[in-house]
mmCIF file of C-alpha atoms in Angstrom:
data_model
loop_
_atom_site.group_PDB
_atom_site.id
_atom_site.type_symbol
_atom_site.label_atom_id
_atom_site.label_comp_id
_atom_site.label_asym_id
_atom_site.label_seq_id
_atom_site.Cartn_x
_atom_site.Cartn_y
_atom_site.Cartn_z
ATOM 1 C CA MET A 1 95.673 75.389 64.472
ATOM 2 C CA ASN A 2 99.431 75.600 63.870
ATOM 3 C CA ARG A 3 99.282 79.402 64.023
ATOM 4 C CA PHE A 4 97.632 79.482 67.438
ATOM 5 C CA PRO A 5 100.614 78.516 69.688
ATOM 6 C CA PRO A 6 103.012 81.044 68.079
ATOM 7 C CA ALA A 7 100.398 83.792 68.429
ATOM 8 C CA VAL A 8 99.914 82.969 72.103
ATOM 9 C CA SER A 9 103.677 82.886 72.606
ATOM 10 C CA ARG A 10 104.085 86.313 70.996
ATOM 11 C CA ALA A 11 101.260 87.740 73.107
ATOM 12 C CA VAL A 12 102.757 86.369 76.327
ATOM 13 C CA THR A 13 106.188 87.668 75.384
ATOM 14 C CA ARG A 14 104.810 91.117 74.647
ATOM 15 C CA VAL A 15 102.895 91.323 77.917
ATOM 16 C CA THR A 16 105.821 90.177 80.049
ATOM 17 C CA ASP A 17 108.692 91.788 78.176
ATOM 18 C CA GLN A 18 107.617 95.435 78.241
ATOM 19 C CA ALA A 19 105.244 97.874 79.888
ATOM 20 C CA LEU A 20 102.707 98.665 77.192
ATOM 21 C CA GLY A 21 101.400 102.156 76.567
ATOM 22 C CA PRO A 22 104.097 104.188 78.359
ATOM 23 C CA HIS A 23 102.975 107.408 76.668
ATOM 24 C CA GLN A 24 99.300 106.750 77.431
ATOM 25 C CA THR A 25 99.954 106.071 81.108
ATOM 26 C CA ALA A 26 102.133 109.180 81.270
ATOM 27 C CA VAL A 27 99.259 111.276 79.904
ATOM 28 C CA ILE A 28 96.893 109.683 82.432
ATOM 29 C CA ARG A 29 99.333 110.496 85.232
ATOM 30 C CA ILE A 30 99.719 114.084 84.079
ATOM 31 C CA GLY A 31 96.013 114.545 83.408
ATOM 32 C CA PHE A 32 94.663 113.298 86.731
ATOM 33 C CA SER A 33 97.362 114.895 88.863
ATOM 34 C CA LEU A 34 96.788 118.199 87.056
ATOM 35 C CA THR A 35 93.021 117.904 87.514
ATOM 36 C CA TRP A 36 93.312 117.282 91.251
ATOM 37 C CA LEU A 37 95.971 119.970 91.672
ATOM 38 C CA LEU A 38 93.880 122.627 89.906
ATOM 39 C CA PHE A 39 90.818 121.641 91.923
ATOM 40 C CA LEU A 40 92.662 121.932 95.234
ATOM 41 C CA LEU A 41 94.152 125.276 94.260
ATOM 42 C CA ARG A 42 90.861 126.708 93.052
ATOM 43 C CA GLU A 43 89.020 125.568 96.179
ATOM 44 C CA PHE A 44 91.791 126.676 98.526
ATOM 45 C CA PRO A 45 89.778 129.676 99.845
ATOM 46 C CA HIS A 46 86.813 127.324 100.448
ATOM 47 C CA ARG A 47 88.724 124.341 101.810
ATOM 48 C CA GLN A 48 87.267 124.760 105.312
ATOM 49 C CA GLU A 49 83.696 124.446 104.017
ATOM 50 C CA LEU A 50 84.504 121.538 101.697
ATOM 51 C CA TYR A 51 86.647 119.227 103.797
ATOM 52 C CA GLY A 52 87.588 121.118 106.956
ATOM 53 C CA PRO A 53 86.040 121.771 110.342
ATOM 54 C CA ASP A 54 83.490 124.207 108.874
ATOM 55 C CA SER A 55 82.026 121.643 106.477
ATOM 56 C CA PRO A 56 78.229 121.093 106.653
ATOM 57 C CA TRP A 57 79.091 117.393 106.664
ATOM 58 C CA GLY A 58 80.560 117.606 110.145
ATOM 59 C CA TRP A 59 83.327 115.598 111.715
ATOM 60 C CA ASP A 60 80.870 113.486 113.738
ATOM 61 C CA LEU A 61 78.772 112.624 110.669
ATOM 62 C CA ALA A 62 81.880 111.699 108.690
ATOM 63 C CA ASP A 63 83.135 109.556 111.562
ATOM 64 C CA GLN A 64 79.834 107.684 111.730
ATOM 65 C CA LEU A 65 79.810 107.087 107.958
ATOM 66 C CA VAL A 66 83.406 105.877 107.886
ATOM 67 C CA GLY A 67 82.685 103.619 110.829
ATOM 68 C CA THR A 68 79.899 102.060 108.756
ATOM 69 C CA ASN A 69 81.562 101.657 105.346
ATOM 70 C CA GLY A 70 85.198 101.366 106.479
ATOM 71 C CA ALA A 71 86.478 103.973 104.011
ATOM 72 C CA PHE A 72 90.013 105.275 104.393
ATOM 73 C CA THR A 73 90.588 108.922 105.316
ATOM 74 C CA ALA A 74 93.437 110.380 107.321
ATOM 75 C CA LEU A 75 91.448 113.534 108.118
ATOM 76 C CA LEU A 76 89.490 111.642 110.749
ATOM 77 C CA TRP A 77 92.637 110.814 112.690
ATOM 78 C CA SER A 78 92.329 114.228 114.323
ATOM 79 C CA ASP A 79 89.811 117.066 114.305
ATOM 80 C CA GLY A 80 92.433 119.780 114.810
ATOM 81 C CA GLN A 81 92.846 122.734 112.471
ATOM 82 C CA GLY A 82 96.597 122.215 112.126
ATOM 83 C CA TRP A 83 96.161 118.590 111.065
ATOM 84 C CA PHE A 84 93.674 119.556 108.366
ATOM 85 C CA GLU A 85 95.928 122.293 106.984
ATOM 86 C CA ALA A 86 98.905 119.922 106.900
ATOM 87 C CA VAL A 87 96.961 117.193 105.090
ATOM 88 C CA TYR A 88 95.576 119.646 102.540
ATOM 89 C CA ALA A 89 99.038 121.097 101.867
ATOM 90 C CA LEU A 90 100.494 117.607 101.466
ATOM 91 C CA ALA A 91 97.757 116.682 99.005
ATOM 92 C CA VAL A 92 98.716 119.701 96.895
ATOM 93 C CA LEU A 93 102.411 118.798 97.110
ATOM 94 C CA TRP A 94 101.855 115.165 96.157
ATOM 95 C CA SER A 95 99.770 116.185 93.149
ATOM 96 C CA LEU A 96 102.541 118.492 91.955
ATOM 97 C CA LEU A 97 105.224 115.834 92.407
ATOM 98 C CA LEU A 98 103.189 113.258 90.507
ATOM 99 C CA LEU A 99 102.601 115.783 87.746
ATOM 100 C CA LEU A 100 106.364 116.249 87.421
ATOM 101 C CA GLY A 101 106.998 112.513 87.653
ATOM 102 C CA TRP A 102 109.309 112.597 90.682
ATOM 103 C CA ARG A 103 109.620 109.183 92.367
ATOM 104 C CA THR A 104 106.377 108.053 90.750
ATOM 105 C CA ARG A 105 106.367 104.623 92.419
ATOM 106 C CA THR A 106 106.149 106.287 95.821
ATOM 107 C CA VAL A 107 104.356 109.522 94.964
ATOM 108 C CA SER A 108 101.553 107.683 93.133
ATOM 109 C CA VAL A 109 100.733 105.960 96.439
ATOM 110 C CA LEU A 110 100.835 109.272 98.301
ATOM 111 C CA PHE A 111 98.636 110.827 95.608
ATOM 112 C CA MET A 112 96.089 108.064 96.148
ATOM 113 C CA VAL A 113 96.217 108.660 99.910
ATOM 114 C CA GLY A 114 95.557 112.382 99.376
ATOM 115 C CA VAL A 115 92.629 111.782 97.043
ATOM 116 C CA LEU A 116 90.971 109.190 99.279
ATOM 117 C CA THR A 117 91.605 111.232 102.421
ATOM 118 C CA LEU A 118 89.796 114.320 101.159
ATOM 119 C CA GLN A 119 87.051 112.675 99.141
ATOM 120 C CA ASN A 120 86.081 110.172 101.840
ATOM 121 C CA ARG A 121 85.934 112.991 104.380
ATOM 122 C CA SER A 122 83.063 114.704 102.532
ATOM 123 C CA VAL A 123 81.466 112.231 100.160
ATOM 124 C CA PHE A 124 78.893 114.673 98.795
ATOM 125 C CA MET A 125 81.436 117.091 97.318
ATOM 126 C CA GLY A 126 82.027 116.677 93.595
ATOM 127 C CA ASP A 127 80.385 116.694 90.197
ATOM 128 C CA GLY A 128 80.958 113.174 88.843
ATOM 129 C CA GLY A 129 84.575 113.654 87.899
ATOM 130 C CA ASP A 130 85.551 112.930 91.500
ATOM 131 C CA ASN A 131 84.347 109.333 91.111
ATOM 132 C CA VAL A 132 86.591 108.844 88.073
ATOM 133 C CA LEU A 133 89.512 110.447 89.903
ATOM 134 C CA HIS A 134 88.842 108.253 92.936
ATOM 135 C CA LEU A 135 89.154 105.062 90.876
ATOM 136 C CA MET A 136 92.023 106.176 88.677
ATOM 137 C CA SER A 137 94.137 107.223 91.665
ATOM 138 C CA ILE A 138 94.038 103.588 92.804
ATOM 139 C CA TYR A 139 94.771 102.194 89.341
ATOM 140 C CA LEU A 140 97.771 104.492 88.895
ATOM 141 C CA VAL A 141 99.528 102.800 91.817
ATOM 142 C CA PHE A 142 99.835 99.598 89.748
ATOM 143 C CA THR A 143 101.165 101.286 86.602
ATOM 144 C CA ARG A 144 104.684 102.258 85.611
ATOM 145 C CA CYS A 145 103.539 105.743 84.719
ATOM 146 C CA GLY A 146 106.916 107.443 84.961
ATOM 147 C CA ARG A 147 108.693 105.752 82.044
ATOM 148 C CA VAL A 148 108.429 108.825 79.795
ATOM 149 C CA TRP A 149 107.839 112.575 80.282
ATOM 150 C CA SER A 150 108.940 112.571 83.905
ATOM 151 C CA LEU A 151 111.840 113.454 86.165
ATOM 152 C CA ASP A 152 112.265 109.730 86.769
ATOM 153 C CA ALA A 153 112.903 109.161 83.069
ATOM 154 C CA ARG A 154 115.506 111.935 83.048
ATOM 155 C CA ARG A 155 117.208 110.481 86.115
ATOM 156 C CA ALA A 156 117.245 107.023 84.500
ATOM 157 C CA ARG A 157 118.928 108.447 81.377
ATOM 158 C CA ARG A 158 121.571 110.190 83.468
ATOM 159 C CA GLU A 159 122.265 107.024 85.452
ATOM 160 C CA ALA A 160 122.616 105.042 82.222
ATOM 161 C CA GLU A 161 125.078 107.621 80.886
ATOM 162 C CA ALA A 162 127.043 107.470 84.139
ATOM 163 C CA ARG A 163 127.259 103.664 83.948
ATOM 164 C CA ALA A 164 128.417 103.927 80.345
ATOM 165 C CA ARG A 165 131.283 106.113 81.590
ATOM 166 C CA GLY A 166 132.225 103.460 84.129
ATOM 167 C CA GLU A 167 130.701 105.228 87.144
ATOM 168 C CA ARG A 168 128.449 103.649 89.763
ATOM 169 C CA PRO A 169 125.672 106.101 90.672
ATOM 170 C CA ARG A 170 124.034 105.590 94.045
ATOM 171 C CA ASP A 171 120.533 106.622 95.018
ATOM 172 C CA ARG A 172 120.308 108.009 98.536
ATOM 173 C CA VAL A 173 116.948 109.760 98.265
ATOM 174 C CA GLY A 174 114.968 106.604 97.511
ATOM 175 C CA PRO A 175 116.082 104.571 100.557
ATOM 176 C CA ALA A 176 115.675 107.587 102.837
ATOM 177 C CA LEU A 177 112.151 108.198 101.544
ATOM 178 C CA TRP A 178 111.360 104.503 101.933
ATOM 179 C CA GLY A 179 112.568 104.477 105.534
ATOM 180 C CA VAL A 180 110.631 107.586 106.586
ATOM 181 C CA LEU A 181 107.376 106.432 105.001
ATOM 182 C CA GLY A 182 107.781 102.951 106.457
ATOM 183 C CA PHE A 183 108.207 104.407 109.939
ATOM 184 C CA LEU A 184 105.093 106.576 109.539
ATOM 185 C CA LEU A 185 103.098 103.632 108.202
ATOM 186 C CA LEU A 186 104.187 101.498 111.169
ATOM 187 C CA VAL A 187 103.191 104.212 113.631
ATOM 188 C CA ALA A 188 99.770 104.619 111.999
ATOM 189 C CA THR A 189 99.200 100.857 112.025
ATOM 190 C CA LEU A 190 100.196 100.395 115.669
ATOM 191 C CA ALA A 191 98.048 103.387 116.654
ATOM 192 C CA GLY A 192 94.974 101.673 115.195
ATOM 193 C CA ARG A 193 94.456 104.173 112.372
ATOM 194 C CA MET A 194 94.201 101.382 109.775
ATOM 195 C CA ASP A 195 91.355 99.455 111.387
ATOM 196 C CA GLY A 196 88.798 100.117 108.643
ATOM 197 C CA ASP A 197 88.673 98.391 105.297
ATOM 198 C CA ARG A 198 91.741 96.195 104.858
ATOM 199 C CA PHE A 199 92.337 96.958 101.175
ATOM 200 C CA ILE A 200 94.181 100.273 101.555
ATOM 201 C CA PRO A 201 96.439 99.187 104.479
ATOM 202 C CA VAL A 202 97.342 95.940 102.699
ATOM 203 C CA LEU A 203 98.067 97.871 99.508
ATOM 204 C CA LEU A 204 100.297 100.353 101.342
ATOM 205 C CA TRP A 205 102.303 97.625 103.045
ATOM 206 C CA ALA A 206 102.555 95.609 99.817
ATOM 207 C CA VAL A 207 103.957 98.575 97.888
ATOM 208 C CA TRP A 208 106.377 99.343 100.716
ATOM 209 C CA ALA A 209 107.651 95.750 100.752
ATOM 210 C CA ALA A 210 107.878 95.666 96.948
ATOM 211 C CA GLN A 211 110.048 98.770 97.008
ATOM 212 C CA ALA A 212 112.437 97.116 99.448
ATOM 213 C CA LEU A 213 112.578 93.955 97.353
ATOM 214 C CA TRP A 214 113.249 95.981 94.213
ATOM 215 C CA TRP A 215 116.125 97.837 95.862
ATOM 216 C CA LEU A 216 117.678 94.659 97.259
ATOM 217 C CA ALA A 217 117.478 92.945 93.876
ATOM 218 C CA GLY A 218 119.266 95.867 92.266
ATOM 219 C CA ARG A 219 121.984 96.307 94.899
ATOM 220 C CA ARG A 220 122.629 92.989 96.605
ATOM 221 C CA ALA A 221 121.887 90.320 93.983
ATOM 222 C CA ARG A 222 124.984 88.769 92.421
ATOM 223 C CA THR A 223 123.239 88.102 89.123
ATOM 224 C CA GLY A 224 120.584 90.028 87.221
ATOM 225 C CA GLN A 225 118.081 87.171 87.210
ATOM 226 C CA SER A 226 116.169 88.368 90.261
ATOM 227 C CA ARG A 227 115.881 91.904 88.849
ATOM 228 C CA ILE A 228 114.669 90.494 85.518
ATOM 229 C CA LEU A 229 112.017 88.455 87.343
ATOM 230 C CA LEU A 230 110.813 91.505 89.257
ATOM 231 C CA ASP A 231 110.762 93.509 86.035
ATOM 232 C CA VAL A 232 108.553 90.858 84.412
ATOM 233 C CA VAL A 233 106.161 90.936 87.386
ATOM 234 C CA ALA A 234 106.036 94.739 87.247
ATOM 235 C CA ASN A 235 105.257 94.623 83.519
ATOM 236 C CA ILE A 236 102.439 92.134 84.058
ATOM 237 C CA VAL A 237 100.925 94.264 86.844
ATOM 238 C CA HIS A 238 101.270 97.415 84.744
ATOM 239 C CA ASN A 239 99.641 95.859 81.677
ATOM 240 C CA GLY A 240 96.837 94.419 83.774
ATOM 241 C CA ALA A 241 96.158 97.827 85.347
ATOM 242 C CA LEU A 242 96.195 99.425 81.895
ATOM 243 C CA LEU A 243 93.612 96.900 80.724
ATOM 244 C CA VAL A 244 91.462 97.669 83.773
ATOM 245 C CA ILE A 245 91.642 101.413 83.014
ATOM 246 C CA MET A 246 90.526 100.796 79.434
ATOM 247 C CA ALA A 247 87.678 98.579 80.605
ATOM 248 C CA GLU A 248 86.646 101.196 83.179
ATOM 249 C CA VAL A 249 86.409 103.918 80.532
ATOM 250 C CA CYS A 250 84.371 101.670 78.243
ATOM 251 C CA LEU A 251 82.080 100.769 81.153
ATOM 252 C CA ILE A 252 81.532 104.442 81.985
ATOM 253 C CA TYR A 253 80.486 105.310 78.448
ATOM 254 C CA ALA A 254 78.456 102.138 77.891
ATOM 255 C CA THR A 255 76.405 102.505 81.069
ATOM 256 C CA ALA A 256 75.899 106.235 80.486
ATOM 257 C CA GLY A 257 74.746 105.620 76.920
ATOM 258 C CA TRP A 258 72.371 102.783 77.737
ATOM 259 C CA TYR A 259 70.810 104.682 80.651
ATOM 260 C CA LYS A 260 70.267 107.646 78.323
ATOM 261 C CA VAL A 261 68.512 105.412 75.810
ATOM 262 C CA GLN A 262 65.894 104.571 78.437
ATOM 263 C CA GLY A 263 65.075 108.233 79.159
ATOM 264 C CA SER A 264 62.122 109.814 77.410
ATOM 265 C CA ARG A 265 63.886 113.170 76.968
ATOM 266 C CA TRP A 266 66.792 111.456 75.233
ATOM 267 C CA GLN A 267 64.382 109.539 73.055
ATOM 268 C CA ASP A 268 62.536 112.634 71.819
ATOM 269 C CA GLY A 269 65.795 114.571 71.314
ATOM 270 C CA THR A 270 65.278 117.367 73.867
ATOM 271 C CA ALA A 271 67.491 116.274 76.788
ATOM 272 C CA VAL A 272 70.317 118.716 76.024
ATOM 273 C CA HIS A 273 67.873 121.636 76.093
ATOM 274 C CA TYR A 274 67.122 121.438 79.831
ATOM 275 C CA PRO A 275 70.593 121.686 81.466
ATOM 276 C CA LEU A 276 71.291 124.716 79.274
ATOM 277 C CA HIS A 277 68.519 126.572 81.119
ATOM 278 C CA LEU A 278 69.583 125.626 84.651
ATOM 279 C CA GLU A 279 71.248 128.518 86.438
ATOM 280 C CA TYR A 280 73.801 126.241 88.106
ATOM 281 C CA PHE A 281 74.975 124.937 84.710
ATOM 282 C CA SER A 282 74.916 128.287 82.869
ATOM 283 C CA PRO A 283 78.133 130.216 83.488
ATOM 284 C CA TRP A 284 77.576 131.953 80.117
ATOM 285 C CA PRO A 285 73.796 132.526 79.837
ATOM 286 C CA ALA A 286 74.074 134.204 76.441
ATOM 287 C CA LEU A 287 75.961 131.221 75.004
ATOM 288 C CA SER A 288 73.492 128.749 76.532
ATOM 289 C CA ASP A 289 70.548 130.671 75.046
ATOM 290 C CA LEU A 290 72.233 130.766 71.662
ATOM 291 C CA LEU A 291 72.777 127.003 71.604
ATOM 292 C CA SER A 292 69.345 126.088 72.933
ATOM 293 C CA ALA A 293 67.556 128.389 70.488
ATOM 294 C CA ASN A 294 68.385 126.082 67.575
ATOM 295 C CA GLY A 295 66.135 123.019 67.816
ATOM 296 C CA THR A 296 68.028 121.103 65.139
ATOM 297 C CA LEU A 297 71.325 121.601 66.946
ATOM 298 C CA VAL A 298 69.811 120.419 70.234
ATOM 299 C CA MET A 299 68.400 117.304 68.568
ATOM 300 C CA LEU A 300 71.709 116.454 66.881
ATOM 301 C CA ALA A 301 73.627 116.955 70.131
ATOM 302 C CA THR A 302 71.164 114.741 72.026
ATOM 303 C CA TYR A 303 71.132 111.850 69.591
ATOM 304 C CA GLY A 304 74.825 112.200 68.805
ATOM 305 C CA THR A 305 75.792 111.937 72.472
ATOM 306 C CA VAL A 306 73.835 108.716 72.903
ATOM 307 C CA ALA A 307 75.106 107.208 69.651
ATOM 308 C CA VAL A 308 78.763 107.954 70.392
ATOM 309 C CA GLN A 309 78.645 106.660 73.970
ATOM 310 C CA VAL A 310 76.843 103.434 73.066
ATOM 311 C CA ALA A 311 78.954 102.716 69.985
ATOM 312 C CA PHE A 312 82.407 103.553 71.355
ATOM 313 C CA PRO A 313 83.175 100.219 73.115
ATOM 314 C CA PHE A 314 82.306 98.338 69.904
ATOM 315 C CA THR A 315 84.712 100.361 67.760
ATOM 316 C CA LEU A 316 87.924 99.585 69.642
ATOM 317 C CA PHE A 317 88.916 96.957 67.081
ATOM 318 C CA ASN A 318 88.699 99.440 64.216
ATOM 319 C CA ARG A 319 91.380 102.054 64.688
ATOM 320 C CA ARG A 320 90.048 104.661 62.286
ATOM 321 C CA ILE A 321 86.476 104.633 63.578
ATOM 322 C CA LYS A 322 87.724 104.541 67.157
ATOM 323 C CA ASN A 323 89.879 107.618 66.620
ATOM 324 C CA VAL A 324 86.957 109.510 65.060
ATOM 325 C CA LEU A 325 84.622 108.713 67.971
ATOM 326 C CA LEU A 326 87.383 109.485 70.449
ATOM 327 C CA ALA A 327 87.851 112.926 68.908
ATOM 328 C CA LEU A 328 84.086 113.507 69.085
ATOM 329 C CA MET A 329 83.928 112.542 72.765
ATOM 330 C CA MET A 330 86.872 114.759 73.645
ATOM 331 C CA THR A 331 85.241 117.644 71.799
ATOM 332 C CA GLU A 332 82.047 116.966 73.727
ATOM 333 C CA HIS A 333 83.909 117.209 77.042
ATOM 334 C CA VAL A 334 85.504 120.491 76.020
ATOM 335 C CA VAL A 335 82.033 121.853 75.192
ATOM 336 C CA ILE A 336 80.711 120.621 78.555
ATOM 337 C CA ALA A 337 83.573 122.359 80.354
ATOM 338 C CA VAL A 338 82.861 125.687 78.642
ATOM 339 C CA VAL A 339 79.090 125.717 78.231
ATOM 340 C CA LEU A 340 77.981 123.887 81.392
ATOM 341 C CA GLY A 341 80.799 125.115 83.641
ATOM 342 C CA LEU A 342 82.141 121.674 84.635
ATOM 343 C CA PRO A 343 85.883 122.006 83.964
ATOM 344 C CA PHE A 344 87.148 119.416 86.427
ATOM 345 C CA PHE A 345 84.669 116.765 85.330
ATOM 346 C CA SER A 346 85.742 117.357 81.739
ATOM 347 C CA LEU A 347 89.447 117.307 82.624
ATOM 348 C CA ALA A 348 89.009 113.990 84.437
ATOM 349 C CA MET A 349 87.188 112.437 81.482
ATOM 350 C CA LEU A 350 89.728 113.811 79.004
ATOM 351 C CA ALA A 351 92.513 112.255 81.053
ATOM 352 C CA ALA A 352 90.656 108.931 81.095
ATOM 353 C CA ASP A 353 90.045 109.102 77.330
ATOM 354 C CA ALA A 354 93.792 109.566 76.782
ATOM 355 C CA VAL A 355 94.327 105.829 77.334
ATOM 356 C CA PHE A 356 92.991 105.287 73.793
ATOM 357 C CA LEU A 357 95.077 107.955 72.063
ATOM 358 C CA PRO A 358 97.381 106.598 69.323
ATOM 359 C CA THR A 359 101.023 106.233 70.303
ATOM 360 C CA SER A 360 102.205 107.920 67.094
ATOM 361 C CA PHE A 361 100.123 110.986 67.902
ATOM 362 C CA LEU A 362 101.505 111.183 71.447
ATOM 363 C CA ARG A 363 105.084 110.834 70.194
ATOM 364 C CA ARG A 364 104.596 113.649 67.713
ATOM 365 C CA LEU A 365 103.023 115.735 70.451
ATOM 366 C CA GLY A 366 105.975 115.054 72.740
ATOM 367 C CA ALA A 367 108.468 115.918 69.985
ATOM 368 C CA ARG A 368 106.721 119.222 69.317
ATOM 369 C CA ALA A 369 106.668 120.035 73.024
ATOM 370 C CA ALA A 370 110.402 119.284 73.228
ATOM 371 C CA ARG A 371 111.131 121.555 70.265
ATOM 372 C CA ALA A 372 109.034 124.328 71.798
ATOM 373 C CA ALA A 373 110.945 123.941 75.068
ATOM 374 C CA ASP A 374 114.238 124.159 73.181
ATOM 375 C CA ARG A 375 113.130 127.417 71.576
ATOM 376 C CA LEU A 376 112.223 128.882 74.945
ATOM 377 C CA ARG A 377 115.473 127.732 76.555
ATOM 378 C CA PRO A 378 118.189 130.422 76.454
ATOM 379 C CA ARG A 379 120.805 129.650 73.851
ATOM 380 C CA GLY A 380 124.409 129.254 74.875
ATOM 381 C CA GLY A 381 125.886 130.013 71.430
ATOM 382 C CA GLY A 382 127.306 133.267 70.106
ATOM 383 C CA ALA A 383 130.756 134.849 70.075
ATOM 384 C CA PRO A 384 133.203 133.335 72.564
ATOM 385 C CA VAL A 385 134.043 135.462 75.549
ATOM 386 C CA PRO A 386 137.756 136.467 75.499
ATOM 387 C CA GLY A 387 139.854 135.253 78.390
ATOM 388 C CA PRO A 388 141.807 137.501 80.779
ATOM 389 C CA ARG A 389 144.830 139.328 79.365
ATOM 390 C CA ARG A 390 148.327 138.473 80.349
ATOM 391 C CA PRO A 391 150.002 140.838 82.793
ATOM 392 C CA ASP A 392 152.524 141.966 80.137
ATOM 393 C CA ALA A 393 149.801 142.730 77.549
ATOM 394 C CA ARG A 394 149.845 146.356 76.352
ATOM 395 C CA ALA A 395 146.873 148.554 76.854
ATOM 396 C CA ASP A 396 146.622 150.231 73.451
ATOM 397 C CA GLY A 397 144.901 148.394 70.610
ATOM 398 C CA ALA A 398 147.827 148.631 68.158
ATOM 399 C CA ASP A 399 150.222 146.791 70.423
ATOM 400 C CA GLY A 400 147.559 144.212 71.267
ATOM 401 C CA ALA A 401 146.832 143.586 67.607
ATOM 402 C CA ARG A 402 150.578 143.335 66.927
ATOM 403 C CA ASP A 403 150.963 140.713 69.652
ATOM 404 C CA ASP A 404 147.992 138.746 68.293
ATOM 405 C CA GLY A 405 149.482 138.802 64.810
ATOM 406 C CA ALA A 406 152.819 137.599 66.118
ATOM 407 C CA ARG A 407 151.190 134.712 67.968
ATOM 408 C CA ALA A 408 149.250 133.742 64.853
ATOM 409 C CA ALA A 409 152.428 133.865 62.771
ATOM 410 C CA LYS A 410 154.161 131.575 65.218
ATOM 411 C CA ALA A 411 151.329 129.074 64.989
ATOM 412 C CA LEU A 412 151.566 128.894 61.137
ATOM 413 C CA PRO A 413 154.287 126.793 59.517
ATOM 414 C CA ALA A 414 156.903 128.919 57.725
ATOM 415 C CA PRO A 415 157.562 128.287 54.036
ATOM 416 C CA GLU A 416 160.821 126.636 53.057
ATOM 417 C CA GLY A 417 163.788 129.005 52.966
ATOM 418 C CA THR A 418 161.925 131.772 54.784
ATOM 419 C CA PRO A 419 163.030 132.601 58.325
ATOM 420 C CA PRO A 420 160.235 132.706 60.878
ATOM 421 C CA PRO A 421 159.030 136.194 61.818
ATOM 422 C CA ARG A 422 160.212 137.685 65.049
ATOM 423 C CA ALA A 423 157.722 138.655 67.692
#
């Protein structure tokens, strides 16, 4: 019993003192923003049929559905072609900025707005990965996902170096961005565009107010106590969101595994055989025929998928077994992307699985990426470039060499009793 209070104290200190899993949340940020960005770019020629005015799920049908369920989508604020093109372009831009980690506290909210706006406009577009992306875009708002591998981290290092030199760096982009977005949010609220479900409008206003409070605590507070308090609150929110992401991934695999157990095709070991023969899921028919021709391989893939998905949540307390099953699930998603032609579903699940990757592995991966970037960066070394000659310097090489020798002789101390050489 005497060990219990110190253990609780250490756990509370760890949760409040630091944002856990900075590398994992950075990989989640990069993975989901990259998935959404690649999807938007690939579907750019078909954007009108997916989410635009030419969609089979017309504007009137979408308006009726949103009026019923209260979902948030900015595309229903106007049915004009220009508005749709602007929203689609902004969704691409916000995905790219989140991928780079630029102003992640603000851009993560804009990324969520872009995801919800497009997906809630046409709810029947997607292959399963869109549901994961939908949820994770909301969870990312509560995380401090820009602590490493981001432009924000680089800016924080430069500001720390400037303070160490006695300088006082000032951020003008952040307040300007905060003011513009606050004005747009106020206009949308007063215009009645936020009259649906209250969760998204309340979240947007809460993040906007938190940004203002954070800036005031950093600039106007006389002591650092208020900033420390806000930092503790941010760490608690981040760690809670990280726990929710982990629970969400476990829930996805657990429910998928237990539903598979109840299916007769999964019980007799033939379930994997059937999607390999569907034309929609056969981008490489020869490869699908090759895999489905081996009955033993089909049976092992069927039973192995169920076993891994059901067992994974129970192996989180054993690091070695968890890492083995995690590697198997990631391999399975790579196979699904190639064989069944579902790359964006697999990318979304791989990004979600990254929350369980070991920190040591991610650090080594980041170090290798940094070394590779250094090799690709042009080197600044080599022979120094000579400066401009003096006006009285002679043109021929003999006189120039003589002058150089004289200057070098002047720089060297003369031995005792020896007169210095004349130039």
